[in-house]
Coordinates of C-alpha atoms in Angstrom, one line a residue:
M1172 CA 80.4 36.9 -141.4
L1173 CA 82.9 39.3 -139.0
E1174 CA 78.6 41.2 -138.6
N1175 CA 77.4 38.2 -137.2
Q1176 CA 80.0 38.1 -134.4
S1177 CA 78.5 38.5 -131.0
P1178 CA 79.6 42.7 -130.2
K1179 CA 83.1 43.2 -128.1
K1180 CA 84.7 45.5 -126.2
I1181 CA 88.1 46.6 -127.9
V1182 CA 90.3 49.6 -127.3
V1183 CA 92.3 50.8 -130.1
L1184 CA 95.8 52.7 -128.9
G1185 CA 95.8 55.4 -130.9
G1186 CA 92.3 55.6 -131.9
T1187 CA 92.2 58.8 -132.9
G1188 CA 95.0 58.9 -135.7
L1189 CA 94.9 57.6 -139.8
I1190 CA 94.8 54.4 -139.0
G1191 CA 93.3 54.7 -135.5
S1192 CA 90.2 56.5 -136.8
K1193 CA 88.5 54.1 -139.7
V1194 CA 89.3 51.2 -137.2
V1195 CA 87.3 52.8 -135.0
A1196 CA 84.6 53.3 -137.4
K1197 CA 84.6 50.2 -139.2
L1198 CA 84.3 48.3 -135.8
Q1199 CA 81.3 50.6 -134.0
A1200 CA 79.8 50.2 -137.9
L1201 CA 79.8 45.9 -137.0
G1202 CA 78.1 47.3 -133.0
H1203 CA 81.4 46.7 -131.5
D1204 CA 82.3 48.6 -128.7
V1205 CA 84.9 50.7 -129.5
V1206 CA 87.2 52.9 -127.4
A1207 CA 89.9 55.3 -129.0
A1208 CA 92.5 55.6 -126.2
S1209 CA 95.4 58.3 -126.8
P1210 CA 97.4 61.2 -124.8
S1211 CA 94.4 63.0 -125.5
S1212 CA 91.6 60.9 -123.7
G1213 CA 94.3 60.5 -120.8
V1214 CA 95.8 57.4 -122.3
N1215 CA 99.7 57.1 -122.6
A1216 CA 100.8 53.9 -123.0
V1217 CA 104.5 55.5 -123.1
T1218 CA 103.9 56.7 -119.5
G1219 CA 101.5 53.7 -118.8
E1220 CA 98.7 56.8 -117.4
G1221 CA 95.2 55.5 -118.3
L1222 CA 96.1 51.5 -119.7
D1223 CA 94.8 49.6 -116.2
A1224 CA 91.4 51.9 -117.0
V1225 CA 91.1 51.7 -119.7
L1226 CA 91.4 47.9 -120.7
A1227 CA 88.8 46.9 -118.3
G1228 CA 86.6 44.2 -119.6
A1229 CA 88.2 44.5 -123.0
N1230 CA 88.2 41.6 -125.1
I1231 CA 91.1 42.8 -127.7
V1232 CA 93.3 45.3 -127.8
I1233 CA 94.1 47.2 -131.1
D1234 CA 98.0 49.2 -130.9
V1235 CA 98.4 51.6 -134.2
V1236 CA 100.6 54.3 -131.7
N1237 CA 103.4 55.6 -133.5
S1238 CA 106.4 57.6 -132.4
P1239 CA 105.7 61.5 -132.6
S1240 CA 109.8 60.9 -133.6
F1241 CA 111.6 58.8 -136.2
E1242 CA 115.2 60.0 -135.0
E1243 CA 116.8 56.9 -134.1
K1244 CA 116.9 56.9 -130.1
A1245 CA 113.6 58.5 -129.5
V1246 CA 111.8 56.0 -131.5
L1247 CA 113.4 52.7 -130.0
E1248 CA 112.6 54.3 -126.6
F1249 CA 108.9 55.1 -127.6
F1250 CA 108.5 51.7 -129.0
E1251 CA 110.5 49.6 -126.7
K1252 CA 108.1 51.5 -123.4
S1253 CA 104.7 51.9 -125.2
S1254 CA 105.2 47.7 -125.8
R1255 CA 106.6 46.7 -122.4
N1256 CA 103.4 48.8 -120.7
L1257 CA 100.6 47.8 -123.3
M1258 CA 101.6 44.2 -122.7
A1259 CA 102.0 44.3 -118.8
A1260 CA 98.2 45.9 -118.5
E1261 CA 96.9 43.6 -120.8
A1262 CA 98.3 40.6 -118.8
K1263 CA 96.9 41.9 -115.7
A1264 CA 93.5 42.6 -117.1
G1265 CA 93.2 39.2 -119.7
I1266 CA 93.1 40.3 -123.0
G1267 CA 92.2 37.5 -125.7
H1268 CA 93.7 39.4 -128.3
H1269 CA 96.6 41.6 -128.9
V1270 CA 97.0 43.6 -133.1
A1271 CA 100.0 44.8 -133.9
L1272 CA 100.4 47.5 -136.7
S1273 CA 104.0 46.5 -138.2
V1274 CA 105.6 46.8 -141.6
V1275 CA 106.4 45.0 -144.3
G1276 CA 110.3 44.8 -144.7
T1277 CA 111.3 45.3 -140.8
D1278 CA 113.2 41.9 -140.6
R1279 CA 115.2 42.7 -143.8
L1280 CA 116.4 46.5 -143.8
A1281 CA 118.3 46.8 -139.9
D1282 CA 119.5 49.7 -141.6
N1283 CA 116.7 51.2 -141.0
G1284 CA 116.6 52.5 -137.5
Y1285 CA 112.4 52.8 -137.6
F1286 CA 112.8 49.5 -138.7
R1287 CA 114.8 48.7 -135.7
A1288 CA 112.4 49.9 -133.5
K1289 CA 109.2 48.4 -135.0
L1290 CA 111.8 45.1 -134.8
A1291 CA 112.3 45.5 -131.2
Q1292 CA 107.9 46.1 -131.2
E1293 CA 107.7 42.8 -132.7
K1294 CA 110.1 40.7 -130.2
L1295 CA 108.4 42.0 -127.1
I1296 CA 104.8 41.3 -127.9
K1297 CA 106.0 37.5 -128.9
A1298 CA 108.2 37.3 -125.1
A1299 CA 104.7 38.3 -123.6
K1300 CA 102.0 36.0 -122.7
T1301 CA 98.7 37.8 -124.2
P1302 CA 97.8 35.9 -127.5
Y1303 CA 98.3 38.1 -131.0
T1304 CA 98.6 38.7 -134.4
I1305 CA 101.2 41.4 -135.8
L1306 CA 99.9 42.4 -139.4
R1307 CA 102.7 43.9 -140.9
A1308 CA 101.1 46.2 -144.2
T1309 CA 103.5 48.3 -146.8
Q1310 CA 103.4 51.6 -147.1
F1311 CA 100.1 54.0 -147.3
F1312 CA 99.6 55.8 -150.6
E1313 CA 99.2 59.2 -148.4
F1314 CA 102.9 58.6 -147.3
V1315 CA 104.2 58.5 -151.1
G1316 CA 104.0 62.6 -151.0
G1317 CA 106.8 62.1 -148.2
I1318 CA 108.5 59.6 -149.0
A1319 CA 109.3 61.6 -152.1
E1320 CA 110.2 64.7 -150.5
T1321 CA 113.1 62.7 -147.9
A1322 CA 114.8 62.6 -151.1
A1323 CA 114.2 65.8 -152.7
D1324 CA 117.0 68.2 -153.4
G1325 CA 116.4 70.8 -155.3
E1326 CA 114.2 70.6 -158.8
T1327 CA 114.9 66.8 -158.2
I1328 CA 114.3 63.9 -156.1
R1329 CA 116.3 60.8 -156.5
L1330 CA 114.9 57.2 -155.6
S1331 CA 115.3 53.8 -155.7
P1332 CA 113.4 51.9 -158.9
A1333 CA 113.1 48.9 -156.8
L1334 CA 109.4 47.5 -156.6
F1335 CA 107.1 48.0 -153.8
Q1336 CA 103.5 47.6 -152.7
P1337 CA 101.4 50.4 -151.2
M1338 CA 98.0 49.9 -150.1
A1339 CA 95.3 52.8 -149.4
S1340 CA 95.1 53.6 -145.7
D1341 CA 91.4 52.5 -145.7
D1342 CA 92.8 49.2 -146.9
V1343 CA 95.1 48.3 -143.7
A1344 CA 92.2 49.5 -141.5
A1345 CA 89.9 46.6 -142.7
A1346 CA 92.4 44.0 -142.7
L1347 CA 93.1 45.0 -139.3
V1348 CA 89.2 44.7 -138.5
E1349 CA 89.8 41.4 -140.2
V1350 CA 92.5 39.7 -138.2
A1351 CA 91.2 41.5 -134.8
L1352 CA 87.8 39.9 -134.9
A1353 CA 89.1 36.2 -136.3
A1354 CA 91.1 33.8 -134.0
P1355 CA 95.3 34.8 -132.8
V1356 CA 96.9 33.5 -134.7
N1357 CA 100.4 34.1 -132.1
G1358 CA 102.9 35.1 -135.5
M1359 CA 103.1 37.8 -138.4
V1360 CA 100.1 38.4 -141.2
E1361 CA 101.1 40.5 -144.4
V1362 CA 99.2 42.6 -146.1
G1363 CA 100.0 44.7 -149.2
G1364 CA 98.5 46.3 -152.4
P1365 CA 96.9 45.2 -155.4
E1366 CA 99.9 46.1 -157.9
K1367 CA 103.9 45.7 -157.9
I1368 CA 104.9 49.3 -158.5
A1369 CA 108.4 51.2 -158.7
L1370 CA 109.5 53.3 -156.3
D1371 CA 111.1 56.3 -158.4
D1372 CA 107.6 55.5 -160.6
C1373 CA 105.3 55.8 -157.8
A1374 CA 106.5 59.4 -156.7
R1375 CA 106.6 60.5 -160.5
R1376 CA 103.1 59.6 -161.0
F1377 CA 102.2 61.3 -157.6
L1378 CA 104.1 64.6 -158.5
S1379 CA 102.5 64.9 -162.5
A1380 CA 98.8 64.6 -161.0
K1381 CA 99.7 67.3 -157.8
K1382 CA 101.5 69.2 -161.2
D1383 CA 104.8 69.4 -159.1
S1384 CA 107.5 70.1 -161.8
R1385 CA 110.7 68.4 -160.2
K1386 CA 112.1 65.8 -161.9
V1387 CA 112.1 62.4 -159.9
I1388 CA 115.9 60.6 -161.7
A1389 CA 116.2 57.0 -160.9
D1390 CA 119.2 55.7 -158.5
V1391 CA 119.0 52.5 -157.3
H1392 CA 121.9 54.1 -154.8
A1393 CA 119.4 55.9 -153.9
R1394 CA 118.6 55.3 -149.7
Y1395 CA 115.3 54.7 -149.0
F1396 CA 115.3 56.0 -144.9
G1397 CA 118.8 55.1 -145.3
S1398 CA 118.7 51.6 -146.9
V1399 CA 120.0 50.7 -150.0
L1400 CA 116.9 48.4 -151.7
N1401 CA 115.9 46.0 -154.1
D1402 CA 112.7 44.5 -155.1
Q1403 CA 112.2 42.2 -152.4
S1404 CA 112.9 44.8 -149.8
L1405 CA 109.6 46.4 -149.4
T1406 CA 107.2 43.8 -150.9
P1407 CA 105.0 41.2 -149.1
A1408 CA 105.7 37.2 -149.3
N1409 CA 103.9 35.1 -152.1
G1410 CA 99.8 34.5 -150.4
A1411 CA 100.1 38.0 -148.6
R1412 CA 97.1 39.6 -148.2
T1413 CA 96.4 42.4 -151.1
G1414 CA 93.5 45.4 -150.9
K1415 CA 91.2 46.5 -153.3
T1416 CA 92.6 50.0 -154.5
R1417 CA 94.9 50.6 -157.2
F1418 CA 96.6 53.8 -157.3
A1419 CA 95.5 55.0 -159.9
D1420 CA 92.3 54.9 -158.2
W1421 CA 93.1 56.3 -155.3
L1422 CA 95.6 59.0 -156.8
S1423 CA 92.3 60.1 -158.8
R1424 CA 90.2 60.5 -156.1
S1425 CA 93.3 62.6 -154.4
V1426 CA 93.8 65.2 -156.6
H1427 CA 89.5 66.1 -157.1
A1428 CA 90.0 66.3 -153.6

């Protein structure tokens, strides 16, 4: 049981963001010594600032940093620089487990600049000496509105009807905590939501709940951040872990909130 583990020092890079803050809270509740590292606390993985100091005495590092820019060149540079600096600092500190958050479908959508950058990050982690686990998660419920906005044109939104398997950010954080406190797998672990939903239908339900009158049109040729999707593009493989929260339940709570 996670509750019975001896306390560890765990550094969460990106520990003040959406996922990072939830991971920090869950680990602290289990009694671990957790450091929420971010540029605001003097730790910057891209420049290397503060890494050696914050990793001193740590057992586990969880990397959930994200690029401030999704522009193709900038996002690739961000993940390559941050990963090289972090893996080098971890090697010096003797870190026992590196955990990184990635995205389901990273290796299937090569024409997506963000996914290419995440794939580059994964390769750097695999090539380093620190034992690791890469957790590939599906899209978060919290991002459904943003996905719809990227496809908006006036009063219409064109989205692919391809299936995906979104999940709640709370469930992503729970999965990260679980894999971080387990032994490194030196490979990939996938996690998704409890149900597959068509992308266009998910957006339609989201907008309806928010009383947004724009029309969502299913279009098999609609691009998802540059990529044409099929039902396998964004869904995890059979046997993947699944979160507990269903979209309808999250949406109901979100609307009331």
